[in-house]
mmCIF file of C-alpha atoms in Angstrom:
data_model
loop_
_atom_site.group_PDB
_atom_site.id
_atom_site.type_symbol
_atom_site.label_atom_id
_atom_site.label_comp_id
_atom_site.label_asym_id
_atom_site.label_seq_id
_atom_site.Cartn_x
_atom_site.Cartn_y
_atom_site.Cartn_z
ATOM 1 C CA UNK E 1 -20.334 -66.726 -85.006
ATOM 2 C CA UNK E 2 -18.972 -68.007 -81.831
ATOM 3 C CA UNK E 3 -20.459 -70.332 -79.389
ATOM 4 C CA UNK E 4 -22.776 -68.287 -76.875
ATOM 5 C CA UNK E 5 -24.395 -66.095 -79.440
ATOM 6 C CA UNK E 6 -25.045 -69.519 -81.512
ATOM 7 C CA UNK E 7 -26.506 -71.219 -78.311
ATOM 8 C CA UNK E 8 -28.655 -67.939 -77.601
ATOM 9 C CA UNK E 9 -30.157 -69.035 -81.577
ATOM 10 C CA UNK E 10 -30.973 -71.980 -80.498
ATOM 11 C CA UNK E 11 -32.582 -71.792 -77.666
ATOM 12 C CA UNK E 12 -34.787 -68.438 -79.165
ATOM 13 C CA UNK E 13 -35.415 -71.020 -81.920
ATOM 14 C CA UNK E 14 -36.494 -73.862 -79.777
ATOM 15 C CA UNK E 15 -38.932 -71.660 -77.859
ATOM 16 C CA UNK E 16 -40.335 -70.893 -80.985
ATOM 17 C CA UNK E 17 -41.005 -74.109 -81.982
ATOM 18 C CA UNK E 18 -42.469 -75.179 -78.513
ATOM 19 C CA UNK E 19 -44.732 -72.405 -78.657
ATOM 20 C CA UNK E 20 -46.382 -73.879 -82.443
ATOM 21 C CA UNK E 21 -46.687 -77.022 -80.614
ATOM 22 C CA UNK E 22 -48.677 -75.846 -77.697
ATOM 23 C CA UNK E 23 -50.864 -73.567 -80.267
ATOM 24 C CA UNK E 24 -51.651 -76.643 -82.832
ATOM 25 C CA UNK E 25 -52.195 -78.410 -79.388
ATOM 26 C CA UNK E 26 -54.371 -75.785 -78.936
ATOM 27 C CA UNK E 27 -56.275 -75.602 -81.871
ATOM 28 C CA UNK E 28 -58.286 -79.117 -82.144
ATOM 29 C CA UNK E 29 -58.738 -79.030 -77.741
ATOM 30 C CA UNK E 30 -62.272 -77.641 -77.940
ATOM 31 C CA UNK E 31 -63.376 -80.611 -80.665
ATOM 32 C CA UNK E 32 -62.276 -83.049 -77.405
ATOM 33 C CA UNK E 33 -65.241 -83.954 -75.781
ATOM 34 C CA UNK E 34 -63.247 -84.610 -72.754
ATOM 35 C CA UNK E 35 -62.080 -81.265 -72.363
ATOM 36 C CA UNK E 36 -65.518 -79.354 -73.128
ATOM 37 C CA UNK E 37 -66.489 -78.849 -69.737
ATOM 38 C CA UNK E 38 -63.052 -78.067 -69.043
ATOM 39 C CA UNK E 39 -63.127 -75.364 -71.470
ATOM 40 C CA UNK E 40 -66.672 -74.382 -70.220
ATOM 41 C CA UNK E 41 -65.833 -73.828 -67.061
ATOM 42 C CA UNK E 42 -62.805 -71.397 -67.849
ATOM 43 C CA UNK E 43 -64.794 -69.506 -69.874
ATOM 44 C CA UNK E 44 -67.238 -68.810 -66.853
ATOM 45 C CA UNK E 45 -64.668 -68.220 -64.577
ATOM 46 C CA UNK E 46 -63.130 -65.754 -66.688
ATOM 47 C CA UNK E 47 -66.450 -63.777 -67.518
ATOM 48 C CA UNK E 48 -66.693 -63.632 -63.763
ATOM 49 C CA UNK E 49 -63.674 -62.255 -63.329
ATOM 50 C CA UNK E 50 -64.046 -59.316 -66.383
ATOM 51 C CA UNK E 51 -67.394 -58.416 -63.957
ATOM 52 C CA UNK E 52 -65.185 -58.141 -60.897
ATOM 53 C CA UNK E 53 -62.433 -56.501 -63.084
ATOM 54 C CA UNK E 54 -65.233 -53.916 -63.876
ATOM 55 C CA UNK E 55 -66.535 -53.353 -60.579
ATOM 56 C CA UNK E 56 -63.218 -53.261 -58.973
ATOM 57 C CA UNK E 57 -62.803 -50.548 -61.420
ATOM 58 C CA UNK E 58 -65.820 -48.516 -60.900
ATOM 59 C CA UNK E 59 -64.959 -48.429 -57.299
ATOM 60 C CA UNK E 60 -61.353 -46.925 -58.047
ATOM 61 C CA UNK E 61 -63.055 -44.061 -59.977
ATOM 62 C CA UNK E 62 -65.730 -43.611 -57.213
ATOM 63 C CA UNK E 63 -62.784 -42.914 -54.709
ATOM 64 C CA UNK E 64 -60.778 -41.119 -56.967
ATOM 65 C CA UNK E 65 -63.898 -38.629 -57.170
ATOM 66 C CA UNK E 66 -64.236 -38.926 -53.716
ATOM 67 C CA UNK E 67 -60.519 -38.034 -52.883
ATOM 68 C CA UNK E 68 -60.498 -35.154 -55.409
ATOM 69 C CA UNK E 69 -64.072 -33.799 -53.361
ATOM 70 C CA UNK E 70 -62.275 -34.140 -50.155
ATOM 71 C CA UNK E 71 -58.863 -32.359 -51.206
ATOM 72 C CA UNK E 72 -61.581 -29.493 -52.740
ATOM 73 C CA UNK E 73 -63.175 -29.101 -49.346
ATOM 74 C CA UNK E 74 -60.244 -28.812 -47.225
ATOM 75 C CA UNK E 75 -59.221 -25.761 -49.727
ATOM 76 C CA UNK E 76 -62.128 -24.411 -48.927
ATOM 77 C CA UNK E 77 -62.260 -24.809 -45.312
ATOM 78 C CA UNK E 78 -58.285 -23.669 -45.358
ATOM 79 C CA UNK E 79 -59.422 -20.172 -46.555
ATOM 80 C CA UNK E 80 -62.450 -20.072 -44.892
ATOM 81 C CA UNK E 81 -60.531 -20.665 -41.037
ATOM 82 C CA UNK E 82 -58.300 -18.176 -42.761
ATOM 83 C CA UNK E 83 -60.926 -15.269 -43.391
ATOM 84 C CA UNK E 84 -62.464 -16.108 -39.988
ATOM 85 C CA UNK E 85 -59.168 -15.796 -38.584
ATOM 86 C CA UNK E 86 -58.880 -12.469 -40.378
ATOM 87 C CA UNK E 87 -61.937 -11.141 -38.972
ATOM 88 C CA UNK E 88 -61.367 -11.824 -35.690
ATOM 89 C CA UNK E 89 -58.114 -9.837 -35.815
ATOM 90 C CA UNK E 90 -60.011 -7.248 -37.740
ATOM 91 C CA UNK E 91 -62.953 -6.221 -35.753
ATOM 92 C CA UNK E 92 -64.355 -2.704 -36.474
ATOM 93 C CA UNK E 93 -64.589 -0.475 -33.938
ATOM 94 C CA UNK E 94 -68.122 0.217 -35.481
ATOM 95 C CA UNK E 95 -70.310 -2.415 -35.389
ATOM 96 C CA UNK E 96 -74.816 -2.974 -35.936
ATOM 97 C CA UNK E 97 -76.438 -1.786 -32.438
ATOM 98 C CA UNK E 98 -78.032 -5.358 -31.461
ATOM 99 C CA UNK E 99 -81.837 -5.022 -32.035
ATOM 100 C CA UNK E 100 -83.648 -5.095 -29.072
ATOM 101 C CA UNK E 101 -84.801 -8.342 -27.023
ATOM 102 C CA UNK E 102 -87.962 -9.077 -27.503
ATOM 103 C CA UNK E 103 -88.068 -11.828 -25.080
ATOM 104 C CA UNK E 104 -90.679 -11.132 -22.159
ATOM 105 C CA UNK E 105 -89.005 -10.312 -19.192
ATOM 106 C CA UNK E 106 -89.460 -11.965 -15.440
ATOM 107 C CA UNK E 107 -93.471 -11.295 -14.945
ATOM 108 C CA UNK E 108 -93.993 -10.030 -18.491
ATOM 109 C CA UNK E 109 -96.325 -11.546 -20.608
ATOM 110 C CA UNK E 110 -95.438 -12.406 -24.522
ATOM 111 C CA UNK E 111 -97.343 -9.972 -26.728
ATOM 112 C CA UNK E 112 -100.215 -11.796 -28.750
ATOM 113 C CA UNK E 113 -99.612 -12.412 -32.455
ATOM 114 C CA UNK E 114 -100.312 -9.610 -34.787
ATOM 115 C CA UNK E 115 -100.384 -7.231 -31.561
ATOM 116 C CA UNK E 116 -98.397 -3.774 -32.474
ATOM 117 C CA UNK E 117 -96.670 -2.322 -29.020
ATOM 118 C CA UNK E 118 -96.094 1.574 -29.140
ATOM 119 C CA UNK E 119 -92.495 2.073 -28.240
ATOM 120 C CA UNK E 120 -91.748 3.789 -24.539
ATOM 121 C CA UNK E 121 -91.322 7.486 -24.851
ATOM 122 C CA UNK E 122 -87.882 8.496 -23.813
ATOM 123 C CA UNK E 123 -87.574 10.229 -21.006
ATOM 124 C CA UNK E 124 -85.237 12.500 -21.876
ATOM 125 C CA UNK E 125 -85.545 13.629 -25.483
ATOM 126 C CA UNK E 126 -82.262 14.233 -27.176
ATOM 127 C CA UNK E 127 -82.235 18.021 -28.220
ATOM 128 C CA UNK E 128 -81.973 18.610 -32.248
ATOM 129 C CA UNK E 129 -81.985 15.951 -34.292
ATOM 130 C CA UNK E 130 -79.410 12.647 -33.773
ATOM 131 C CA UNK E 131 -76.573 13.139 -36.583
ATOM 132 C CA UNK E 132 -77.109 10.573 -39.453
ATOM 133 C CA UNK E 133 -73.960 8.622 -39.965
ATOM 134 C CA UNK E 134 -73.069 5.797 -42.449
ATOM 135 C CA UNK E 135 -72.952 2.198 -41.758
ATOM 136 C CA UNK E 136 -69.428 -0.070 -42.527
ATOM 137 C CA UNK E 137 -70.493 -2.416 -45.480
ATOM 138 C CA UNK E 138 -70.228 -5.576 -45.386
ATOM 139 C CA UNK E 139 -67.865 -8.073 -46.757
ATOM 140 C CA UNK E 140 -70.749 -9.468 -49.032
ATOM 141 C CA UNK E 141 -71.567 -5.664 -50.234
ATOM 142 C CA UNK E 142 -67.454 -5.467 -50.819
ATOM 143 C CA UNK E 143 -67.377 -8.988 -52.759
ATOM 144 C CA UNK E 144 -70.410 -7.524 -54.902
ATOM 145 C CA UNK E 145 -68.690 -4.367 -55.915
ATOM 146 C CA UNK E 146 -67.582 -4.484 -59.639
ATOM 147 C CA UNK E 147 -63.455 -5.108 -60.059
ATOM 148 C CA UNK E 148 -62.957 -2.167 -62.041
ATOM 149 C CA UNK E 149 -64.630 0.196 -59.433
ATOM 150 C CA UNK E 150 -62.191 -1.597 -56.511
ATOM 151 C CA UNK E 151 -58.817 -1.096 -58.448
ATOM 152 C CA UNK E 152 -56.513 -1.675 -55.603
ATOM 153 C CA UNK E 153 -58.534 -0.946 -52.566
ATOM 154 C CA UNK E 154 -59.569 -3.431 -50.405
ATOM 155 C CA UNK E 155 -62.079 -3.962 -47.674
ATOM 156 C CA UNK E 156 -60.180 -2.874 -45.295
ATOM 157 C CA UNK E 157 -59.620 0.704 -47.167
ATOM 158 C CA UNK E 158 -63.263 1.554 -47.836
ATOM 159 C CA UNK E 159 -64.306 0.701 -44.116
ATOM 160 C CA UNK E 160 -61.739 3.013 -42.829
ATOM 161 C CA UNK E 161 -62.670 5.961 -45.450
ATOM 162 C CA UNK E 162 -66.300 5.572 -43.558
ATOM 163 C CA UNK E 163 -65.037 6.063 -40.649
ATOM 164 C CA UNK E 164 -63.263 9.252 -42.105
ATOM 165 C CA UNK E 165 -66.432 10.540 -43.873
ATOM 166 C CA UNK E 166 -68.415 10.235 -40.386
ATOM 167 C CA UNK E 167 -65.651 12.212 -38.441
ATOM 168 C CA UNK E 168 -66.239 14.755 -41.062
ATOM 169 C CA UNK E 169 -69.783 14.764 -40.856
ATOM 170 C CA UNK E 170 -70.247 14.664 -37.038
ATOM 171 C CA UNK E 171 -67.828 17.386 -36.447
ATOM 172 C CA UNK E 172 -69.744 19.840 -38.990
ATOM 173 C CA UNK E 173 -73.010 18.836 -37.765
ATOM 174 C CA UNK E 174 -71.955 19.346 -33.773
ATOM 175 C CA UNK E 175 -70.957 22.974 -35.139
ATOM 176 C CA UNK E 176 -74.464 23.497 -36.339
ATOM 177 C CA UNK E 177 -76.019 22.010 -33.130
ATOM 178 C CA UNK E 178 -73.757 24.195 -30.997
ATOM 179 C CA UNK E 179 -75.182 27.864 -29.734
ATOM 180 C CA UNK E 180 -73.569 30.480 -31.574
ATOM 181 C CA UNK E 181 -72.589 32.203 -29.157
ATOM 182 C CA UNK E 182 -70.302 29.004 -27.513
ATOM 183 C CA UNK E 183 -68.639 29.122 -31.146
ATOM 184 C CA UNK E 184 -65.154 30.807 -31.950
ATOM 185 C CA UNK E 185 -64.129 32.852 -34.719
ATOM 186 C CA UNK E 186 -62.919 29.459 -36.642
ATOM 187 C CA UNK E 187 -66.236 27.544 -36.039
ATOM 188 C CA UNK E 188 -68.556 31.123 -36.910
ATOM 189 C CA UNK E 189 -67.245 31.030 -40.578
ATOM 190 C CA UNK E 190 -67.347 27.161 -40.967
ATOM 191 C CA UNK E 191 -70.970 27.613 -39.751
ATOM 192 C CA UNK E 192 -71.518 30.902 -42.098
ATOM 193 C CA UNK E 193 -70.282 28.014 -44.867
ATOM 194 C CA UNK E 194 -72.539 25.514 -43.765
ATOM 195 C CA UNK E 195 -75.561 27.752 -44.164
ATOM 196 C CA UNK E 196 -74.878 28.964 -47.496
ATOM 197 C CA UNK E 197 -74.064 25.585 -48.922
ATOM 198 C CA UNK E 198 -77.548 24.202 -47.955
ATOM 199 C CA UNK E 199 -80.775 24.338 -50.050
ATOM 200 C CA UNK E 200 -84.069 23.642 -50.146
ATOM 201 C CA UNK E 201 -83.630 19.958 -51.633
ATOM 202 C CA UNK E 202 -80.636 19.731 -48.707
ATOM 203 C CA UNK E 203 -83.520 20.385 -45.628
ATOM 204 C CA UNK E 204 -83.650 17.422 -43.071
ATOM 205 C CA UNK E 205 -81.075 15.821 -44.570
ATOM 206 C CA UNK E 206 -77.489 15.276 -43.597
ATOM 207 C CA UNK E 207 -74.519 15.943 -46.284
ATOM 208 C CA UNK E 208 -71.087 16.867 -46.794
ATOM 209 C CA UNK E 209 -68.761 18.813 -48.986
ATOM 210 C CA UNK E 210 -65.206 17.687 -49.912
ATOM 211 C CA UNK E 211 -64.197 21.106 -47.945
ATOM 212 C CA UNK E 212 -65.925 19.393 -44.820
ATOM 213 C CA UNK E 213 -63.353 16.334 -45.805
ATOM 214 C CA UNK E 214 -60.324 19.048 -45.979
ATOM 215 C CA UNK E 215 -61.110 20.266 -42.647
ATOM 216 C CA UNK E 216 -62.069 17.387 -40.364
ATOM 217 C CA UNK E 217 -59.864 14.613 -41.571
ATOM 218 C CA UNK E 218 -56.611 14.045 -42.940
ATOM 219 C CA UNK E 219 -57.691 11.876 -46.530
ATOM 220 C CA UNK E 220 -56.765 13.616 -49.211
ATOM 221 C CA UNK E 221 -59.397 14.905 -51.916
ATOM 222 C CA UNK E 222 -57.516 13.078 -55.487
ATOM 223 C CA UNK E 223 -58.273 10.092 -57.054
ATOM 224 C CA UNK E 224 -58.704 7.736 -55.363
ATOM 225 C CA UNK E 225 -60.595 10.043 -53.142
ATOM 226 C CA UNK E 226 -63.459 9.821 -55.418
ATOM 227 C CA UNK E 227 -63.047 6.281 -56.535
ATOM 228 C CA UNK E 228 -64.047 5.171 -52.950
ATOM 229 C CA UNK E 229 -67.024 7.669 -53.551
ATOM 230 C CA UNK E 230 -67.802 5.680 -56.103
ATOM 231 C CA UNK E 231 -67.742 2.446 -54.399
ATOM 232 C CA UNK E 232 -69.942 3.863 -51.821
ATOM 233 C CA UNK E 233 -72.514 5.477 -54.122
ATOM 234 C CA UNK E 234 -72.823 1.735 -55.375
ATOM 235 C CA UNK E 235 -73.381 0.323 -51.884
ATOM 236 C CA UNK E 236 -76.099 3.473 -51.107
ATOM 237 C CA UNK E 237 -74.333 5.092 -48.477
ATOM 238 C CA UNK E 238 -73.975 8.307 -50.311
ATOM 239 C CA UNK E 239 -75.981 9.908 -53.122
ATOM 240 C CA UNK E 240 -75.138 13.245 -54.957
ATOM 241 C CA UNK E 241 -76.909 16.275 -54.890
ATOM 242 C CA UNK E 242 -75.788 18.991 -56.800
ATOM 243 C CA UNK E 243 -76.564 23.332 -56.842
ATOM 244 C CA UNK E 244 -74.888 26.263 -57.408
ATOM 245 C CA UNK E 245 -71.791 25.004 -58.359
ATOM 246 C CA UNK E 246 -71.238 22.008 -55.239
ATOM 247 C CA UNK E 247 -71.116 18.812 -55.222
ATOM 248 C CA UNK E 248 -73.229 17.661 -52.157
ATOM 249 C CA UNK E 249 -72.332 13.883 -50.549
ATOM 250 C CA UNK E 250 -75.696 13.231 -48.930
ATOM 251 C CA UNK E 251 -75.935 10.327 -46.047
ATOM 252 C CA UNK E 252 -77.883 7.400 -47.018
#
């Protein structure tokens, strides 16, 4: 063995033995009466420290909840600025009439509580009746739409099929409310059509036929055609009515 290496022995040896010293040095301190208060006081100081230890740890978990709260909410408000952002680039051109204001005007008096006011007759009365169209849904109608009725189409999709349905409607219904004798030879047999798809269970109301889609918009009658049907029957914009062989799309 050559010299280092035997040194190295040595010296782990030596440590060894200093070590038993200190521990049989150790072992008879707390029968010293001069060292009992010694001892005492150690032992308070380190039960005081375990309780710090504790609480110092409590407080790291309470932050680390905290932190993981905080990192959760800015998700959250990262997709909600997002969706916002989204809607404001995504406005339809449809939107709720605002409800009239029924704050009292300059000299008007509030209406008492309970009071009913009759509505002001219009002073020109539209002629026929106004044609019924349907409202955009929501995005809180679209979130509550089963998955497997949505497939691939999105919000966006179903709002703009609306829009397509109520070009179809409004230009049938104008050809109904138009004299006949204004009409051409196109808009005579769309009317003819008109009048024998209609029954009894159809009167006052306003409907349409997927010929009526054919002829007054460009979305084509498949699939997914009737898949946004679906999705609309579920958010009661459209019910069915069926007779003599048609399939009637009423407006809700």
């Amino acid at each position: 063995m050559d010299a280092p290496a035997l040194d190295d022995l040595c010296s782990h040896v030596n440590s060894k033995i200093s070590k038993i010293k200190k521990t049989l040095q150790l072992r008879y301190i707390g029968q010293d009466p001069s060292l009992s208060n010694v001892l005492s006081k150690v032992a308070y100081e380190l039960h005081l420290l375990c309780e710090l230890l504790n609480k110092v740890e409590t407080e790291v978990q309470r932050q680390e909840a905290i932190a993981k709260s905080l990192k959760e909410l800015q998700v959250t408000l990262e997709r909600d600025v997002k969706e916002a952002s989204h809607l404001r680039d995504n406005v339809p051109p449809h939107l709720p009439k605002k409800c009239p204001n029924s704050n009292p005007g300059p000299g008007e008096e509030p209406p008492a509580e309970g009071k009913v006011i009759a509505p002001e007759p219009q002073k020109k009365p539209a002629k026929g009746k106004p044609i019924k169209e349907m409202e955009l849904i929501t995005v809180q109608e679209f979130a509550n739409v089963p998955a497997y009725m949505k497939n691939r189409l999105t919000y966006e999709h179903i709002n703009h099929f609306i829009e397509e349905v109520n070009k179809a409607v409004v230009g049938k219904y104008k050809i109904i409310h138009q004299p006949l004798k204004t009409l051409n030879n196109v808009a005579r047999k769309q009317l003819g059509r008109f009048k024998e798809e209609e029954m009894a269970d159809t009167k006052g109301l306003f409907f349409i036929v997927e010929q009526d889609i054919k002829e007054f918009t460009q979305v084509k009658v498949d699939k997914r055609f009737h898949g946004m049907l679906s999705i609309m029957r579920h958010c009661h914009r459209i019910r069915e009515l069926r007779g003599k062989g048609i399939v009637r799309y009423v407006i809700c």
